[in-house]
CSV table of C-alpha atoms in Angstrom, one decimal:
chain,number,residue,atom,x,y,z
A,1,MET,CA,39.8,85.0,171.3
A,2,THR,CA,36.5,86.9,170.7
A,3,LYS,CA,35.0,84.6,168.1
A,4,GLN,CA,32.5,81.9,169.1
A,5,PRO,CA,34.4,78.8,170.1
A,6,ILE,CA,34.1,75.3,168.6
A,7,VAL,CA,33.0,72.9,171.3
A,8,MET,CA,33.6,69.2,171.3
A,9,ILE,CA,31.8,66.7,173.5
A,10,SER,CA,33.6,63.5,174.1
A,11,SER,CA,35.6,61.3,176.5
A,12,TYR,CA,39.1,62.8,176.9
A,13,PRO,CA,42.5,61.9,178.2
A,14,PRO,CA,43.9,60.8,180.6
A,15,ARG,CA,41.1,58.2,180.2
A,16,LEU,CA,42.5,55.1,178.5
A,17,CYS,CA,40.0,55.1,175.7
A,18,GLY,CA,40.5,55.1,172.0
A,19,ILE,CA,37.8,57.8,171.5
A,20,ALA,CA,39.4,60.0,174.1
A,21,THR,CA,42.7,59.9,172.2
A,22,PHE,CA,40.8,60.3,168.9
A,23,ALA,CA,39.1,63.4,170.3
A,24,GLU,CA,42.5,64.8,171.5
A,25,GLU,CA,44.0,64.5,168.0
A,26,ALA,CA,40.8,65.8,166.4
A,27,ARG,CA,40.9,68.8,168.6
A,28,GLU,CA,44.5,69.4,167.5
A,29,PHE,CA,43.5,69.3,163.8
A,30,ILE,CA,40.4,71.5,164.2
A,31,GLN,CA,42.4,74.1,166.1
A,32,LYS,CA,45.0,74.1,163.4
A,33,ALA,CA,42.3,74.7,160.8
A,34,ASN,CA,40.6,77.4,162.9
A,35,PRO,CA,43.4,79.4,164.6
A,36,ASP,CA,41.1,82.3,165.3
A,37,ARG,CA,38.7,80.3,167.5
A,38,ASP,CA,39.1,78.4,170.7
A,39,VAL,CA,38.4,74.7,170.5
A,40,LEU,CA,37.0,73.6,173.8
A,41,VAL,CA,36.0,70.2,175.2
A,42,ILE,CA,33.2,69.1,177.5
A,43,SER,CA,34.2,65.6,178.8
A,44,HIS,CA,33.4,63.1,181.4
A,45,THR,CA,34.5,63.9,184.9
A,46,ASP,CA,37.8,62.1,184.5
A,47,GLY,CA,38.9,64.4,181.6
A,48,GLU,CA,41.7,66.9,182.3
A,49,GLY,CA,43.6,69.6,180.5
A,50,GLU,CA,43.4,73.2,179.4
A,51,GLY,CA,40.1,74.1,177.7
A,52,ASP,CA,38.4,70.9,179.1
A,53,PHE,CA,35.3,71.1,181.1
A,54,PRO,CA,34.8,67.7,182.9
A,55,LEU,CA,31.0,67.8,183.4
A,56,ILE,CA,29.6,64.5,182.2
A,57,GLU,CA,28.6,62.5,185.3
A,58,ILE,CA,27.2,59.4,183.6
A,59,ASN,CA,25.9,58.0,186.9
A,60,ARG,CA,23.2,60.7,186.9
A,61,TYR,CA,20.1,60.1,184.8
A,62,ASP,CA,20.1,63.9,183.9
A,63,TRP,CA,23.9,64.0,183.1
A,64,TYR,CA,23.2,66.1,180.0
A,65,GLU,CA,21.7,69.0,181.8
A,66,PRO,CA,25.0,70.5,183.1
A,67,VAL,CA,26.3,70.0,179.6
A,68,VAL,CA,23.4,72.0,178.1
A,69,ASP,CA,24.0,74.8,180.6
A,70,LYS,CA,27.7,75.0,179.7
A,71,ILE,CA,26.9,75.0,176.0
A,72,ASN,CA,24.4,77.9,176.4
A,73,GLU,CA,27.1,79.7,178.4
A,74,LEU,CA,29.8,79.2,175.8
A,75,LYS,CA,27.5,80.0,172.8
A,76,PRO,CA,29.5,77.9,170.4
A,77,TYR,CA,30.0,78.4,166.6
A,78,VAL,CA,29.5,74.6,166.2
A,79,ILE,CA,29.3,71.6,168.4
A,80,HIS,CA,31.2,68.4,167.5
A,81,LEU,CA,30.1,65.3,169.4
A,82,GLU,CA,31.9,61.9,169.5
A,83,HIS,CA,29.5,59.1,170.0
A,84,GLU,CA,29.9,55.5,171.2
A,85,TYR,CA,27.1,53.8,173.1
A,86,GLY,CA,29.1,53.0,176.2
A,87,LEU,CA,30.1,56.7,176.7
A,88,TYR,CA,26.6,57.9,177.3
A,89,GLU,CA,24.8,54.9,178.8
A,90,TYR,CA,23.2,55.8,182.1
A,91,ARG,CA,22.3,52.7,184.2
A,92,ASP,CA,20.0,52.8,187.2
A,93,LYS,CA,20.4,51.0,190.5
A,94,ARG,CA,19.1,47.8,188.9
A,95,GLY,CA,21.8,48.0,186.2
A,96,ILE,CA,19.2,48.8,183.5
A,97,GLY,CA,20.4,51.2,180.9
A,98,ASP,CA,18.6,54.0,179.2
A,99,ARG,CA,19.7,53.0,175.7
A,100,ASN,CA,21.4,56.4,175.2
A,101,GLU,CA,18.2,58.3,175.7
A,102,GLY,CA,20.1,61.0,177.4
A,103,PHE,CA,22.3,61.5,174.4
A,104,LEU,CA,19.2,62.1,172.2
A,105,LYS,CA,17.8,64.5,174.8
A,106,LEU,CA,21.1,66.4,174.7
A,107,LEU,CA,20.9,66.8,170.9
A,108,GLU,CA,17.3,68.1,171.2
A,109,ALA,CA,18.3,70.6,174.0
A,110,ILE,CA,21.2,72.1,171.9
A,111,ASP,CA,19.5,72.1,168.5
A,112,HIS,CA,19.7,75.9,168.2
A,113,TYR,CA,23.4,75.5,167.5
A,114,PRO,CA,24.9,73.7,164.5
A,115,ILE,CA,25.5,70.0,165.5
A,116,VAL,CA,28.0,67.6,164.0
A,117,VAL,CA,27.9,64.0,165.4
A,118,GLU,CA,30.6,61.4,164.7
A,119,PRO,CA,29.4,58.0,165.6
A,120,HIS,CA,32.1,55.4,166.3
A,121,THR,CA,29.9,52.3,166.2
A,122,ILE,CA,28.6,51.9,162.6
A,123,HIS,CA,28.9,48.3,161.5
A,124,GLY,CA,27.4,45.9,158.9
A,125,ARG,CA,25.0,44.0,161.1
A,126,ILE,CA,23.2,46.7,163.1
A,127,THR,CA,20.4,45.6,165.4
A,128,ASP,CA,16.9,47.0,165.3
A,129,PHE,CA,17.8,49.2,168.3
A,130,GLU,CA,21.0,50.5,166.6
A,131,ALA,CA,19.2,51.2,163.3
A,132,ASP,CA,16.5,53.2,165.1
A,133,PHE,CA,19.1,55.1,167.2
A,134,ILE,CA,21.2,56.0,164.2
A,135,TYR,CA,18.0,57.2,162.4
A,136,GLN,CA,17.0,59.4,165.4
A,137,LEU,CA,20.6,60.7,165.8
A,138,CYS,CA,20.6,61.8,162.1
A,139,GLN,CA,17.2,63.5,162.6
A,140,ARG,CA,18.6,65.6,165.4
A,141,SER,CA,22.0,66.5,163.8
A,142,ASP,CA,23.0,68.8,161.0
A,143,VAL,CA,25.9,66.7,159.8
A,144,VAL,CA,26.8,63.1,160.7
A,145,LEU,CA,30.3,61.9,160.0
A,146,PHE,CA,31.1,58.3,159.0
A,147,LYS,CA,34.6,57.0,158.6
A,148,CYS,CA,34.4,54.9,155.4
A,149,HIS,CA,32.1,54.6,152.4
A,150,TYR,CA,31.2,51.0,153.3
A,151,GLN,CA,29.4,52.2,156.4
A,152,LYS,CA,27.2,54.6,154.5
A,153,TRP,CA,26.5,52.0,151.8
A,154,ARG,CA,25.6,49.3,154.3
A,155,LEU,CA,23.4,51.7,156.4
A,156,ASP,CA,21.5,52.5,153.2
A,157,TRP,CA,21.0,48.8,152.6
A,158,SER,CA,19.9,48.3,156.2
A,159,PHE,CA,17.4,51.2,156.0
A,160,ARG,CA,16.0,50.1,152.7
A,161,ALA,CA,15.4,46.6,154.1
A,162,ARG,CA,13.2,48.3,156.8
A,163,ASN,CA,11.5,50.6,154.2
A,164,TRP,CA,13.1,53.7,155.9
A,165,GLU,CA,14.3,56.7,154.0
A,166,MET,CA,18.1,57.2,154.1
A,167,PRO,CA,19.2,60.4,155.8
A,168,ASN,CA,20.8,63.0,153.5
A,169,ASN,CA,23.1,64.6,156.1
A,170,ILE,CA,25.7,61.8,156.3
A,171,MET,CA,29.2,62.7,155.1
A,172,VAL,CA,32.2,60.3,154.9
A,173,VAL,CA,35.6,61.5,156.3
A,174,PRO,CA,38.1,58.7,155.7
A,175,HIS,CA,39.6,57.4,158.9
A,176,GLY,CA,43.2,56.1,159.3
A,177,ALA,CA,46.7,56.8,160.2
A,178,ARG,CA,47.8,60.4,160.5
A,179,THR,CA,49.5,61.5,157.2
A,180,ASP,CA,51.5,64.2,159.1
A,181,LYS,CA,53.1,61.5,161.2
A,182,GLY,CA,54.1,59.3,158.3
A,183,TRP,CA,57.7,58.1,157.6
A,184,GLY,CA,59.4,57.8,154.3
A,185,ILE,CA,60.8,54.5,153.0
A,186,GLU,CA,64.3,55.9,153.3
A,187,GLU,CA,63.7,56.5,157.0
A,188,ILE,CA,62.6,52.9,157.8
A,189,PRO,CA,66.2,51.5,158.5
A,190,GLU,CA,66.9,54.2,161.1
A,191,LEU,CA,63.5,53.5,162.7
A,192,LYS,CA,64.2,49.8,163.0
A,193,LYS,CA,67.5,50.6,164.6
A,194,GLU,CA,65.8,53.1,167.0
A,195,LEU,CA,63.2,50.5,168.0
A,196,GLY,CA,65.8,47.8,168.6
A,197,LEU,CA,64.5,45.6,165.8
A,198,ASP,CA,68.0,45.3,164.3
A,199,ASP,CA,69.0,43.3,167.3
A,200,LEU,CA,66.3,40.7,166.7
A,201,ASN,CA,66.5,37.7,164.4
A,202,VAL,CA,63.7,38.9,162.1
A,203,SER,CA,63.3,39.4,158.4
A,204,ASN,CA,63.7,42.6,156.4
A,205,HIS,CA,59.9,42.8,156.0
A,206,LEU,CA,57.8,43.3,159.1
A,207,VAL,CA,54.1,43.5,159.7
A,208,GLY,CA,52.9,45.7,162.5
A,209,MET,CA,49.8,47.0,164.1
A,210,VAL,CA,48.9,50.4,165.6
A,211,GLY,CA,46.1,50.5,168.2
A,212,TRP,CA,45.0,49.9,171.8
A,213,ILE,CA,46.5,46.7,173.1
A,214,GLN,CA,44.0,46.4,176.0
A,215,THR,CA,42.4,43.0,176.3
A,216,ASN,CA,38.9,44.3,175.7
A,217,LYS,CA,40.0,45.3,172.2
A,218,ARG,CA,40.9,41.7,171.4
A,219,TRP,CA,43.9,42.5,169.3
A,220,ASP,CA,45.6,39.6,171.0
A,221,ILE,CA,43.4,37.2,169.1
A,222,LEU,CA,44.4,38.7,165.7
A,223,LEU,CA,48.1,38.8,166.7
A,224,SER,CA,47.9,35.1,167.7
A,225,MET,CA,46.7,34.2,164.3
A,226,TRP,CA,49.5,35.7,162.3
A,227,GLY,CA,51.8,32.7,162.5
A,228,ASP,CA,49.1,30.5,160.9
A,229,ILE,CA,48.3,33.2,158.4
A,230,HIS,CA,51.9,33.4,157.3
A,231,GLU,CA,52.2,29.6,156.9
A,232,GLU,CA,49.0,29.5,154.9
A,233,ILE,CA,50.1,32.3,152.5
A,234,LYS,CA,53.5,30.7,152.1
A,235,GLU,CA,51.8,27.3,151.3
A,236,LYS,CA,49.5,28.8,148.7
A,237,CYS,CA,51.6,31.5,147.2
A,238,GLY,CA,55.2,30.2,147.7
């Protein structure tokens, strides 16, 4: 393809990381919407696959410099970065982190290209450091994508409490299950059969979860609560 490519910066499979999987699927969607452009990825060194450049060596304090060099070589149409603090935290020999300073330096070094940043850690009780980081991130980006309206409302509340001006480049793109992978009600019985649920002594109505079951995600805590939740609902609602 001769048009300028779209470049993503993120962790990437085969890394067992929710953001890596998110980036893989986002790349698929972006490519589908832009069939006339290549959609490329600059990832950490454990990334693999066609169109992936595994350049981020986070054990280097200047990890962002090879990324900047590749960006300038590719001359992208737009750059889409996935952000989570742990992905870009350089730690020195003492174990002291740079508080994502390298990520901000990266944004500054590529600001001659359109920049879209999608932060994955926006919550209701941000610390002073997180508030300042998000503010600086917004100042260095053209568009910042949040996943739900609550995040934007809550950030506005947090910034007002600090007498800060709310950035005007934040957009909300709702996050959730893929609609193109959904199943119709009439298909549920066959799915239960395929999954072997028909062989279990369970009710007709099931509650399930989709997500990483790794221990650090702590889904196990929520799953362990379901029995008590069921009993409480039954007791109060019949």
